[in-house]
Coordinates of C-alpha atoms in Angstrom, one line a residue:
M1 CA 0.2 0.1 0.1
P2 CA 1.3 3.8 -0.5
S3 CA 2.9 5.4 2.5
A4 CA 0.4 7.6 4.5
G5 CA -0.8 10.6 2.6
G6 CA -0.2 9.3 -0.7
P7 CA 1.8 11.1 -3.7
V8 CA -1.2 13.7 -4.0
L9 CA -0.9 14.9 -0.3
E10 CA 3.0 14.6 -0.5
F11 CA 2.9 17.2 -3.4
F12 CA 0.6 19.5 -1.6
A13 CA 2.8 19.2 1.5
K14 CA 5.9 20.1 -0.6
L15 CA 3.9 23.2 -1.8
G16 CA 3.5 24.0 1.9
M17 CA 7.5 24.2 2.4
D18 CA 7.6 20.5 3.2
S19 CA 5.4 20.5 6.1
K20 CA 4.5 16.8 7.3
E21 CA 1.5 17.5 8.8
Y22 CA -1.6 16.5 6.9
D23 CA -3.6 19.4 8.0
Q24 CA -0.7 21.9 7.7
G25 CA -0.2 20.5 4.2
L26 CA -3.7 21.1 3.1
K27 CA -3.7 24.7 4.8
N28 CA -0.4 25.5 3.0
A29 CA -1.6 24.3 -0.5
E30 CA -4.7 26.2 -0.4
K31 CA -2.7 29.3 0.6
N32 CA -0.2 28.9 -2.3
A33 CA -3.2 28.5 -4.8
K34 CA -4.8 31.3 -3.4
G35 CA -1.7 33.3 -3.5
F36 CA -1.0 32.1 -7.2
G37 CA -4.5 33.4 -8.3
E38 CA -3.8 36.8 -6.5
T39 CA -0.4 37.5 -8.3
F40 CA -2.1 36.4 -11.5
K41 CA -5.2 38.8 -10.9
T42 CA -2.9 41.6 -10.0
A43 CA -0.9 41.1 -13.5
L44 CA -3.7 41.3 -15.7
S45 CA -5.0 44.6 -17.1
T46 CA -8.5 46.2 -16.3
A47 CA -10.2 45.1 -19.2
A48 CA -9.6 41.4 -18.3
K49 CA -11.2 41.8 -14.7
V50 CA -14.2 39.5 -15.9
G51 CA -11.8 36.7 -16.9
V52 CA -9.8 37.3 -13.5
A53 CA -12.8 36.9 -11.5
A54 CA -13.7 33.8 -13.5
F55 CA -10.2 32.4 -12.7
G56 CA -10.5 33.1 -9.1
I57 CA -13.7 31.1 -8.8
A58 CA -12.1 28.5 -10.9
S59 CA -9.1 28.3 -8.4
T60 CA -11.2 28.1 -5.6
A61 CA -13.2 25.6 -7.1
V62 CA -10.1 23.2 -8.0
V63 CA -8.6 24.0 -4.4
K64 CA -11.8 22.9 -2.8
F65 CA -12.0 19.7 -5.2
G66 CA -8.5 18.8 -4.5
K67 CA -9.3 19.0 -0.7
E68 CA -12.5 16.7 -1.0
A69 CA -10.3 14.3 -3.1
V70 CA -7.4 14.1 -0.7
S71 CA -9.6 13.9 2.2
S72 CA -11.6 11.1 0.9
Y73 CA -8.7 9.3 -0.1
A74 CA -7.1 9.8 3.3
E75 CA -10.5 8.2 4.7
Y76 CA -10.1 5.4 2.2
E77 CA -6.5 4.7 3.1
Q78 CA -7.6 4.5 6.9
L79 CA -10.4 2.1 6.1
V80 CA -8.2 -0.1 3.4
G81 CA -5.7 0.0 6.8
G82 CA -8.4 -1.4 8.9
V83 CA -9.2 -4.1 6.4
Q84 CA -5.7 -5.1 6.5
K85 CA -5.4 -5.3 10.2
L86 CA -9.0 -7.5 10.5
Y87 CA -7.8 -9.6 7.8
G88 CA -4.3 -10.4 9.2
N89 CA -1.2 -8.9 7.7
A90 CA -1.9 -5.2 7.7
G91 CA -0.3 -4.3 4.9
K92 CA 3.0 -6.2 5.6
S93 CA 5.2 -7.5 2.7
L94 CA 5.9 -11.3 2.6
S95 CA 9.1 -11.4 4.4
E96 CA 7.7 -8.6 7.2
Y97 CA 4.5 -10.9 7.8
A98 CA 7.0 -14.0 8.0
Q99 CA 9.2 -12.3 10.5
S100 CA 6.3 -11.3 12.4
I101 CA 4.9 -15.0 13.0
G102 CA 8.4 -16.4 13.1
K103 CA 8.3 -18.3 9.9
T104 CA 10.5 -18.6 6.7
N105 CA 9.0 -16.9 4.0
A106 CA 8.4 -20.2 2.1
E107 CA 6.3 -21.0 5.3
A108 CA 4.2 -18.2 5.6
Y109 CA 3.7 -17.9 1.9
R110 CA 0.6 -19.5 1.6
E111 CA -1.0 -18.1 4.9
W112 CA 0.1 -14.5 3.5
Q113 CA -1.2 -15.2 0.4
D114 CA -4.5 -16.2 1.8
L115 CA -4.6 -13.0 3.7
E116 CA -3.6 -11.0 0.7
N117 CA -6.6 -12.6 -1.3
A118 CA -8.9 -12.0 1.4
Q119 CA -8.3 -8.2 1.6
N120 CA -8.2 -7.9 -2.3
T121 CA -11.7 -9.7 -2.3
V122 CA -13.1 -7.0 0.2
I123 CA -11.7 -4.1 -1.6
K124 CA -12.6 -5.4 -4.9
N125 CA -16.4 -5.9 -3.5
A126 CA -16.1 -2.3 -2.4
E127 CA -15.3 -1.2 -5.6
Q128 CA -18.2 -2.5 -7.2
A129 CA -20.8 -1.8 -4.1
Y130 CA -22.0 0.9 -6.2
L131 CA -24.0 -1.4 -8.1
T132 CA -24.4 -4.3 -5.6
S133 CA -25.1 -2.4 -2.4
G134 CA -25.7 1.3 -3.6
M135 CA -22.9 2.6 -1.7
S136 CA -19.3 4.0 -2.3
M137 CA -16.3 2.3 -1.5
N138 CA -15.3 4.2 1.8
E139 CA -19.3 3.3 2.7
Y140 CA -18.8 -0.1 2.3
M141 CA -15.6 -0.8 3.8
E142 CA -16.5 1.3 6.7
T143 CA -19.7 -0.7 7.5
A144 CA -18.3 -4.0 6.4
T145 CA -15.5 -3.6 8.9
S146 CA -17.6 -3.0 11.8
F147 CA -18.7 -6.5 12.2
S148 CA -15.7 -8.3 10.2
A149 CA -13.8 -9.3 13.6
A150 CA -16.8 -11.2 14.6
L151 CA -17.3 -12.7 11.3
I152 CA -13.7 -14.0 10.9
K153 CA -13.9 -15.3 14.6
S154 CA -17.3 -17.4 13.5
L155 CA -15.6 -18.8 10.8
G156 CA -12.4 -20.1 12.7
G157 CA -10.1 -17.5 11.0
D158 CA -11.0 -18.3 7.4
T159 CA -10.4 -14.6 6.2
Q160 CA -11.5 -15.5 2.6
K161 CA -14.6 -17.2 3.6
A162 CA -15.4 -14.0 5.8
A163 CA -14.8 -11.7 2.9
E164 CA -17.4 -13.6 0.8
V165 CA -19.9 -13.7 3.6
T166 CA -19.5 -9.9 4.4
D167 CA -20.3 -9.3 0.7
I168 CA -23.4 -11.3 1.4
A169 CA -24.5 -9.3 4.5
M170 CA -23.7 -6.2 2.8
R171 CA -26.2 -6.9 0.0
A172 CA -28.5 -8.5 2.4
M173 CA -28.6 -5.1 4.5
S174 CA -28.9 -3.2 1.4
D175 CA -31.7 -5.1 -0.2
N176 CA -33.7 -5.1 2.8
V177 CA -33.3 -1.2 3.1
N178 CA -34.2 -0.6 -0.6
T179 CA -37.4 -3.3 -0.2
F180 CA -38.9 -1.8 2.9
G181 CA -37.8 1.6 3.1
S182 CA -36.2 0.8 6.3
N183 CA -33.7 3.0 8.2
A184 CA -30.1 1.8 7.2
E185 CA -28.6 2.5 10.7
A186 CA -31.6 0.3 12.1
V187 CA -30.6 -2.6 9.8
S188 CA -27.1 -2.4 10.1
N189 CA -27.6 -2.7 14.2
A190 CA -29.8 -5.6 14.0
F191 CA -26.4 -7.1 12.0
M192 CA -24.2 -6.0 14.7
G193 CA -26.7 -7.0 17.3
L194 CA -26.4 -10.5 16.0
S195 CA -22.6 -10.5 16.1
R196 CA -23.0 -10.5 19.9
Q197 CA -25.7 -12.8 20.0
N198 CA -28.3 -10.1 20.6
Y199 CA -31.3 -10.8 18.8
M200 CA -33.8 -8.0 20.1
M201 CA -33.3 -5.9 16.7
I202 CA -34.1 -8.6 14.2
D203 CA -37.6 -7.2 13.8
N204 CA -35.9 -4.2 12.4
L205 CA -35.6 -6.2 9.3
K206 CA -39.3 -6.4 8.8
L207 CA -39.2 -10.0 7.8
G208 CA -41.7 -11.2 10.2
Y209 CA -39.8 -12.7 13.0
A210 CA -39.8 -11.3 16.6
G211 CA -37.0 -9.6 18.1
T212 CA -36.1 -12.6 20.6
A213 CA -34.3 -15.9 20.4
Q214 CA -37.6 -17.8 19.5
G215 CA -38.0 -15.2 16.5
M216 CA -34.2 -15.8 15.6
M217 CA -34.6 -19.7 15.8
E218 CA -37.8 -19.5 13.8
L219 CA -35.8 -17.6 10.9
I220 CA -33.0 -20.1 10.9
N221 CA -35.4 -23.1 10.8
D222 CA -37.3 -21.4 8.0
S223 CA -34.0 -20.6 6.0
G224 CA -32.8 -24.3 6.0
V225 CA -29.4 -23.3 6.4
L226 CA -28.9 -26.2 8.8
N227 CA -29.3 -30.0 8.1
E228 CA -31.6 -30.2 11.1
K229 CA -34.1 -27.7 12.8
L230 CA -33.4 -26.2 16.2
T231 CA -35.6 -27.2 19.1
D232 CA -34.2 -25.1 21.7
T233 CA -33.0 -21.4 21.8
K234 CA -30.5 -22.4 24.0
Q235 CA -28.8 -24.2 21.0
L236 CA -28.4 -20.4 19.3
A237 CA -25.2 -20.4 21.4
E238 CA -23.9 -22.9 18.9
V239 CA -24.9 -21.2 15.8
G240 CA -22.2 -19.1 14.5
F241 CA -22.7 -15.3 13.3
D242 CA -21.8 -16.5 9.5
T243 CA -24.8 -18.8 9.8
M244 CA -27.2 -16.2 10.8
I245 CA -26.1 -14.0 8.0
M246 CA -26.7 -16.7 5.5
A247 CA -30.3 -17.5 7.2
I248 CA -31.2 -14.0 6.8
Q249 CA -30.1 -14.4 3.1
K250 CA -32.0 -17.3 2.4
V251 CA -35.3 -15.9 3.9
Q252 CA -34.8 -12.7 1.8
E253 CA -34.3 -14.7 -1.2
Q254 CA -37.4 -16.6 -0.2
Q255 CA -39.3 -13.4 0.3
G256 CA -38.4 -12.1 -3.1
I257 CA -36.0 -9.5 -1.5
A258 CA -32.5 -10.6 -2.5
G259 CA -31.0 -8.9 -5.4
T260 CA -33.4 -5.7 -5.3
T261 CA -30.4 -3.4 -4.9
A262 CA -28.4 -4.6 -7.9
R263 CA -31.9 -4.6 -10.0
E264 CA -32.7 -1.2 -9.0
A265 CA -29.3 0.4 -9.5
M266 CA -29.5 -0.2 -13.3
F267 CA -33.2 -0.1 -14.0
T268 CA -35.1 2.4 -11.7
I269 CA -34.7 6.0 -11.2
E270 CA -33.7 6.2 -7.5
G271 CA -31.6 3.0 -7.5
S272 CA -29.4 4.5 -10.6
A273 CA -29.5 7.8 -8.9
N274 CA -27.8 6.1 -5.7
A275 CA -25.4 4.1 -8.1
T276 CA -24.2 7.4 -9.7
K277 CA -23.8 9.2 -6.7
A278 CA -21.8 6.4 -5.2
A279 CA -19.8 5.8 -8.3
W280 CA -19.2 9.6 -8.4
Q281 CA -17.4 9.4 -4.8
N282 CA -15.1 6.6 -6.1
V283 CA -13.9 9.0 -8.8
I284 CA -13.2 11.4 -6.2
T285 CA -11.5 9.2 -4.0
T286 CA -9.5 7.5 -7.0
I287 CA -8.2 11.0 -8.5
A288 CA -6.1 11.4 -5.1
K289 CA -5.5 7.6 -5.1
G290 CA -3.3 7.8 -8.2
E291 CA -4.5 4.7 -9.9
G292 CA -7.4 2.8 -11.0
L293 CA -9.1 6.2 -12.3
G294 CA -10.0 4.6 -15.7
T295 CA -11.9 1.7 -14.1
A296 CA -13.8 4.5 -11.7
I297 CA -14.8 6.6 -14.7
D298 CA -15.9 3.4 -16.4
N299 CA -18.2 2.5 -13.3
L300 CA -19.5 6.0 -13.4
S301 CA -20.4 6.0 -16.8
K302 CA -22.1 2.8 -16.7
A303 CA -24.3 4.1 -13.7
I304 CA -25.4 7.0 -15.7
F305 CA -25.5 5.8 -19.1
G306 CA -26.0 1.9 -18.7
D307 CA -24.5 -0.9 -20.6
S308 CA -25.0 -3.3 -23.4
G309 CA -28.0 -4.6 -21.5
G310 CA -29.5 -1.2 -20.8
G311 CA -30.4 0.8 -17.5
G312 CA -28.7 3.8 -16.5
L313 CA -29.7 6.9 -14.8
L314 CA -30.3 8.7 -18.3
N315 CA -32.0 5.6 -19.5
N316 CA -34.3 5.5 -16.8
L317 CA -34.9 9.0 -16.3
I318 CA -35.6 10.2 -20.0
P319 CA -38.5 8.0 -20.5
R320 CA -40.5 9.1 -17.3
V321 CA -40.0 12.8 -18.4
Q322 CA -41.4 11.9 -21.6
I323 CA -44.5 10.0 -20.0
A324 CA -44.7 12.9 -17.6
M325 CA -44.9 15.7 -20.2
E326 CA -47.4 13.4 -22.1
G327 CA -49.7 13.1 -19.2
I328 CA -49.4 16.7 -18.7
G329 CA -50.7 17.2 -22.5
D330 CA -53.3 14.6 -21.9
F331 CA -54.4 16.5 -18.7
V332 CA -54.5 19.7 -20.3
G333 CA -56.8 18.1 -23.1
K334 CA -59.3 16.6 -20.8
A335 CA -59.1 19.3 -18.2
S336 CA -59.8 22.2 -20.8
P337 CA -63.4 22.1 -21.5
I338 CA -64.3 21.5 -17.6
I339 CA -62.0 24.6 -17.3
A340 CA -63.8 26.4 -19.9
K341 CA -67.1 25.6 -18.6
K342 CA -66.3 26.9 -15.3
I343 CA -64.7 30.0 -16.3
P344 CA -68.1 31.7 -17.3
E345 CA -69.4 31.0 -13.8
L346 CA -66.4 32.0 -12.0
V347 CA -66.2 35.3 -14.0
R348 CA -69.7 35.9 -13.2
S349 CA -69.4 35.0 -9.6
L350 CA -65.9 37.1 -9.0
F351 CA -66.9 40.0 -11.5
P352 CA -69.2 42.0 -9.3
V353 CA -66.8 41.4 -6.3
I354 CA -63.8 42.7 -8.2
L355 CA -65.7 45.8 -9.6
S356 CA -66.9 46.5 -5.8
S357 CA -63.2 46.2 -4.6
A358 CA -61.9 48.4 -7.5
T359 CA -64.5 51.1 -6.8
T360 CA -63.5 50.9 -3.2
L361 CA -59.8 51.1 -4.2
L362 CA -60.0 54.2 -6.3
G363 CA -62.3 55.6 -3.6
S364 CA -59.3 55.3 -1.0
L365 CA -56.9 56.6 -3.6
A366 CA -59.1 59.3 -4.6
G367 CA -59.2 60.3 -0.8
A368 CA -55.4 60.2 -0.4
I369 CA -54.3 62.3 -3.3
P370 CA -54.6 65.3 -1.3
S371 CA -52.3 64.2 1.2
L372 CA -49.9 62.6 -1.4
F373 CA -49.7 66.0 -3.1
E374 CA -48.9 67.8 0.1
A375 CA -45.8 65.4 0.6
V376 CA -45.0 65.4 -3.1
Q377 CA -45.1 69.2 -2.7
G378 CA -42.8 69.1 0.4
L379 CA -40.4 66.6 -1.5
I380 CA -40.2 69.1 -4.4
M381 CA -39.3 71.9 -2.6
N382 CA -36.5 70.2 -0.6
E383 CA -35.2 68.1 -3.4
G384 CA -36.7 68.7 -6.4
I385 CA -34.7 71.5 -7.6
G386 CA -31.2 69.9 -7.4
M387 CA -33.0 66.5 -8.9
V388 CA -34.1 68.4 -11.8
Q389 CA -30.8 70.0 -12.1
R390 CA -28.9 66.8 -11.9
L391 CA -31.4 65.5 -14.5
S392 CA -30.6 68.1 -16.8
E393 CA -26.9 67.8 -16.6
G394 CA -27.3 64.1 -17.0
F395 CA -29.6 64.7 -20.3
L396 CA -26.8 67.1 -21.6
E397 CA -24.4 64.7 -21.2
G398 CA -26.0 61.4 -21.9
I399 CA -28.2 62.1 -24.9
P400 CA -25.1 62.6 -27.5
Q401 CA -23.6 59.4 -26.1
F402 CA -27.0 57.5 -26.2
L403 CA -27.5 58.8 -29.7
S404 CA -24.2 58.0 -31.1
N405 CA -24.7 54.4 -29.9
A406 CA -28.3 54.2 -30.7
L407 CA -28.5 55.9 -34.3
P408 CA -25.8 53.2 -35.9
M409 CA -28.0 50.4 -34.4
V410 CA -31.1 51.9 -36.1
L411 CA -29.4 52.2 -39.5
S412 CA -27.9 48.7 -39.4
F413 CA -31.7 47.6 -38.3
V414 CA -33.0 49.5 -41.4
E415 CA -30.2 47.9 -43.7
G416 CA -31.2 44.6 -42.3
L417 CA -34.8 45.3 -42.9
R418 CA -34.3 46.5 -46.4
E419 CA -32.2 43.1 -47.2
N420 CA -35.1 41.1 -46.1
A421 CA -38.1 43.5 -47.3
G422 CA -38.7 41.2 -50.4
T423 CA -39.2 37.9 -48.0
L424 CA -41.2 40.0 -45.9
V425 CA -43.5 41.2 -48.6
D426 CA -43.7 37.7 -50.2
E427 CA -44.9 36.3 -47.1
G428 CA -47.2 39.0 -46.3
I429 CA -48.9 38.3 -49.7
N430 CA -48.9 34.5 -48.8
F431 CA -50.8 35.6 -45.7
I432 CA -53.3 37.8 -47.3
L433 CA -54.1 35.2 -50.0
N434 CA -54.3 32.3 -47.3
L435 CA -56.6 34.6 -45.3
A436 CA -58.8 35.4 -48.6
T437 CA -59.1 31.6 -49.2
G438 CA -59.9 30.8 -45.9
L439 CA -62.7 33.5 -45.7
M440 CA -64.0 32.2 -49.2
N441 CA -63.9 28.8 -47.9
G442 CA -66.0 29.9 -44.8
L443 CA -68.4 31.9 -46.7
P444 CA -71.5 29.8 -46.3
Q445 CA -71.2 30.3 -42.4
L446 CA -70.2 33.7 -42.7
I447 CA -73.5 34.6 -44.8
E448 CA -75.7 32.7 -42.5
Y449 CA -74.4 34.6 -39.4
V450 CA -74.0 37.9 -40.9
P451 CA -77.6 39.0 -40.4
Q452 CA -77.6 38.4 -36.9
I453 CA -74.3 40.1 -36.4
I454 CA -75.3 43.1 -38.2
E455 CA -78.5 43.1 -36.4
N456 CA -76.9 43.1 -32.8
I457 CA -74.6 45.6 -34.1
A458 CA -77.3 48.0 -35.2
G459 CA -78.9 47.6 -32.0
I460 CA -75.7 48.2 -30.1
I461 CA -75.6 51.5 -32.1
N462 CA -79.3 52.5 -31.6
D463 CA -78.9 51.6 -27.9
N464 CA -75.9 53.6 -27.4
A465 CA -76.3 56.5 -30.1
P466 CA -76.4 58.9 -27.6
K467 CA -73.4 58.3 -25.6
I468 CA -71.1 57.3 -28.8
F469 CA -72.1 60.8 -30.6
S470 CA -71.5 62.7 -27.3
A471 CA -68.0 61.0 -26.8
G472 CA -67.1 61.4 -30.4
W473 CA -67.8 65.0 -30.3
Q474 CA -65.7 65.3 -27.4
L475 CA -63.0 63.5 -29.1
I476 CA -63.2 65.8 -32.0
V477 CA -63.2 69.0 -29.8
T478 CA -60.2 67.7 -27.8
L479 CA -58.3 66.8 -31.3
A480 CA -59.4 70.2 -32.8
Q481 CA -58.1 72.0 -29.4
G482 CA -54.9 70.2 -29.4
L483 CA -54.0 71.0 -33.1
W484 CA -54.9 74.5 -32.7
N485 CA -52.8 74.8 -29.8
A486 CA -49.7 73.1 -31.8
L487 CA -50.3 75.3 -34.8
P488 CA -47.6 77.9 -33.7
S489 CA -45.1 75.0 -33.4
V490 CA -46.0 73.5 -36.8
V491 CA -45.7 77.2 -38.3
E492 CA -42.2 77.5 -36.6
N493 CA -41.0 74.0 -37.8
I494 CA -42.5 74.4 -41.4
G495 CA -39.2 74.6 -42.8
N496 CA -37.9 71.7 -41.3
I497 CA -41.0 69.7 -42.2
M498 CA -40.7 70.4 -45.8
S499 CA -37.2 69.7 -46.0
A500 CA -37.9 66.3 -44.6
A501 CA -40.9 65.7 -47.2
V502 CA -38.5 66.9 -50.1
A503 CA -35.7 64.3 -48.5
V504 CA -38.0 61.4 -48.5
I505 CA -39.5 62.6 -52.2
Q506 CA -35.9 62.9 -53.3
A507 CA -34.9 59.6 -51.7
I508 CA -37.3 57.3 -53.8
N509 CA -36.4 56.3 -57.1
W510 CA -39.4 57.3 -58.8
I511 CA -38.5 56.6 -62.5
S512 CA -37.6 53.0 -61.5
L513 CA -40.8 52.8 -59.2
G514 CA -42.9 54.1 -61.9
S515 CA -41.8 51.8 -64.4
K516 CA -42.5 49.0 -62.2
I517 CA -45.8 50.1 -61.3
I518 CA -46.5 50.5 -64.9
T519 CA -45.3 47.0 -65.9
F520 CA -47.3 45.8 -62.8
I521 CA -50.3 47.3 -64.0
G522 CA -49.8 46.1 -67.5
N523 CA -49.4 42.6 -66.5
G524 CA -52.4 42.8 -64.3
I525 CA -54.6 44.1 -67.1
Q526 CA -53.3 41.0 -69.3
A527 CA -54.0 38.8 -66.6
L528 CA -57.5 40.2 -66.2
A529 CA -58.1 40.0 -69.9
T530 CA -57.6 36.4 -69.6
S531 CA -59.3 35.6 -65.9
I532 CA -62.3 37.7 -65.9
P533 CA -63.9 36.1 -69.1
N534 CA -63.3 32.5 -67.3
A535 CA -64.5 33.8 -64.0
L536 CA -67.6 35.0 -65.4
K537 CA -67.9 31.8 -67.5
K538 CA -67.8 29.9 -64.3
I539 CA -70.0 32.1 -62.3
A540 CA -72.7 31.8 -65.2
T541 CA -72.5 28.1 -65.4
E542 CA -72.4 27.6 -61.6
G543 CA -75.4 29.8 -61.3
W544 CA -77.1 28.0 -64.1
N545 CA -76.8 24.8 -62.4
A546 CA -78.3 26.1 -59.0
I547 CA -81.2 27.6 -60.7
K548 CA -81.8 24.0 -62.3
K549 CA -81.7 22.5 -58.7
I550 CA -84.3 24.8 -57.6
D551 CA -87.7 23.1 -57.1
W552 CA -89.9 25.5 -58.7
V553 CA -93.0 23.6 -58.3
S554 CA -93.0 23.4 -54.5
I555 CA -91.6 27.4 -54.2
G556 CA -95.0 28.0 -56.5

């Protein structure tokens, strides 16, 4: 195993002037990274301040991510050390292990190799736990080592078997939590209790067995892991922890619970989300570990995108989103008629209340206007003059700059409009033609409703004629007064107005425009010469056919 702290931590420690302490190395590394960012920021020009700010944010994010990776790896290293200690050789080389037990390398090799294999099994299972148990490597090893000592003892020191049963226990706990939505800590406590011959918490597993010795005996008998059934709870003293774990696994297999975590990790949204989270945590740990990053990224990709068998977070999530959107569309389609039916009732119920409230509000505002004017008058007297002066100065300085920026934009817009005017005109003509065609197609319905529409409009005019004429007269008087008041300004600027009119006239190419209009009129007349006779002929034919279809006898 790598030395304490690992190569990444050693690198950060060197940045910190060769400090040997872990925390001090992290603090100095962060300090150096920030110092570099500040130096870089100072060296840039004012025009690059936004870029410097982005660099500062990125630098902080990188330092934070680096700290998280180092911290996660430090935890990983401690947990691996715990696995090594529990499984016997504590990371010792063959010669170191042989010396520690007083044997030659040859004598100790098989035992040392068994311990190495057991340790590697636990670590390998931890790397796959994102799928099998919905846990990161660190979470898996932290939970597994909490009962490994009791399991190894139960198996008489068979570390390889203990590593295998440990993985069975981890899967059984995770499957139980995922199936019943149980509290993970409560399930873990149940297993920890069994490692000490404590059966009180097996009801936390929700498998239908009481938290008693009798309940544990029934669970073991129902599982069939023993060749014979227990008949007395005192016999539980002879049952090893490994047997209890296998009994729980067998019962969960019988109840269809076993394997749910692995299935959900690939084919359910929540399961694949948990697998993705655990796989990402493994990537962070592996970044500082210095090896195995490719495998960790492949596992993350599998959790997100699935594999040849399908699954993965996105494959599970996207169809659900699509179905949800379709469901929303169906809901809107089915609810719209109901909503449309209820809205008039709602309006009829609320409209009088709204009008009443609006009237009350306007009345309150009208009553408050005198006080408001007094307050505004005081404000104007105190602050108004200075504010107007500053506003005037702002206009004086700002309007030329505004115009210098805005007018080129207006010119650019007009130029672009001119470039695309032909397309706009074509589409406008198509719109008008389609509108006319639609009106002609709907003419029978239009003719059917027009008399009633006209009658109602005429009724509106008859009923409200005095109000309309009165308001119209007031509008005419107001407009006339406004025009009369503006007349001196018009007379004063008549020269500018005429100049603008002349400029418009001069800007248009009348010769070219006139020739185009004449050509257009000529083409139109030519088209009319052909289309009008055809149209008249069609009208006459269809009219004669309609006359022939009339039942003149019944009319007479």
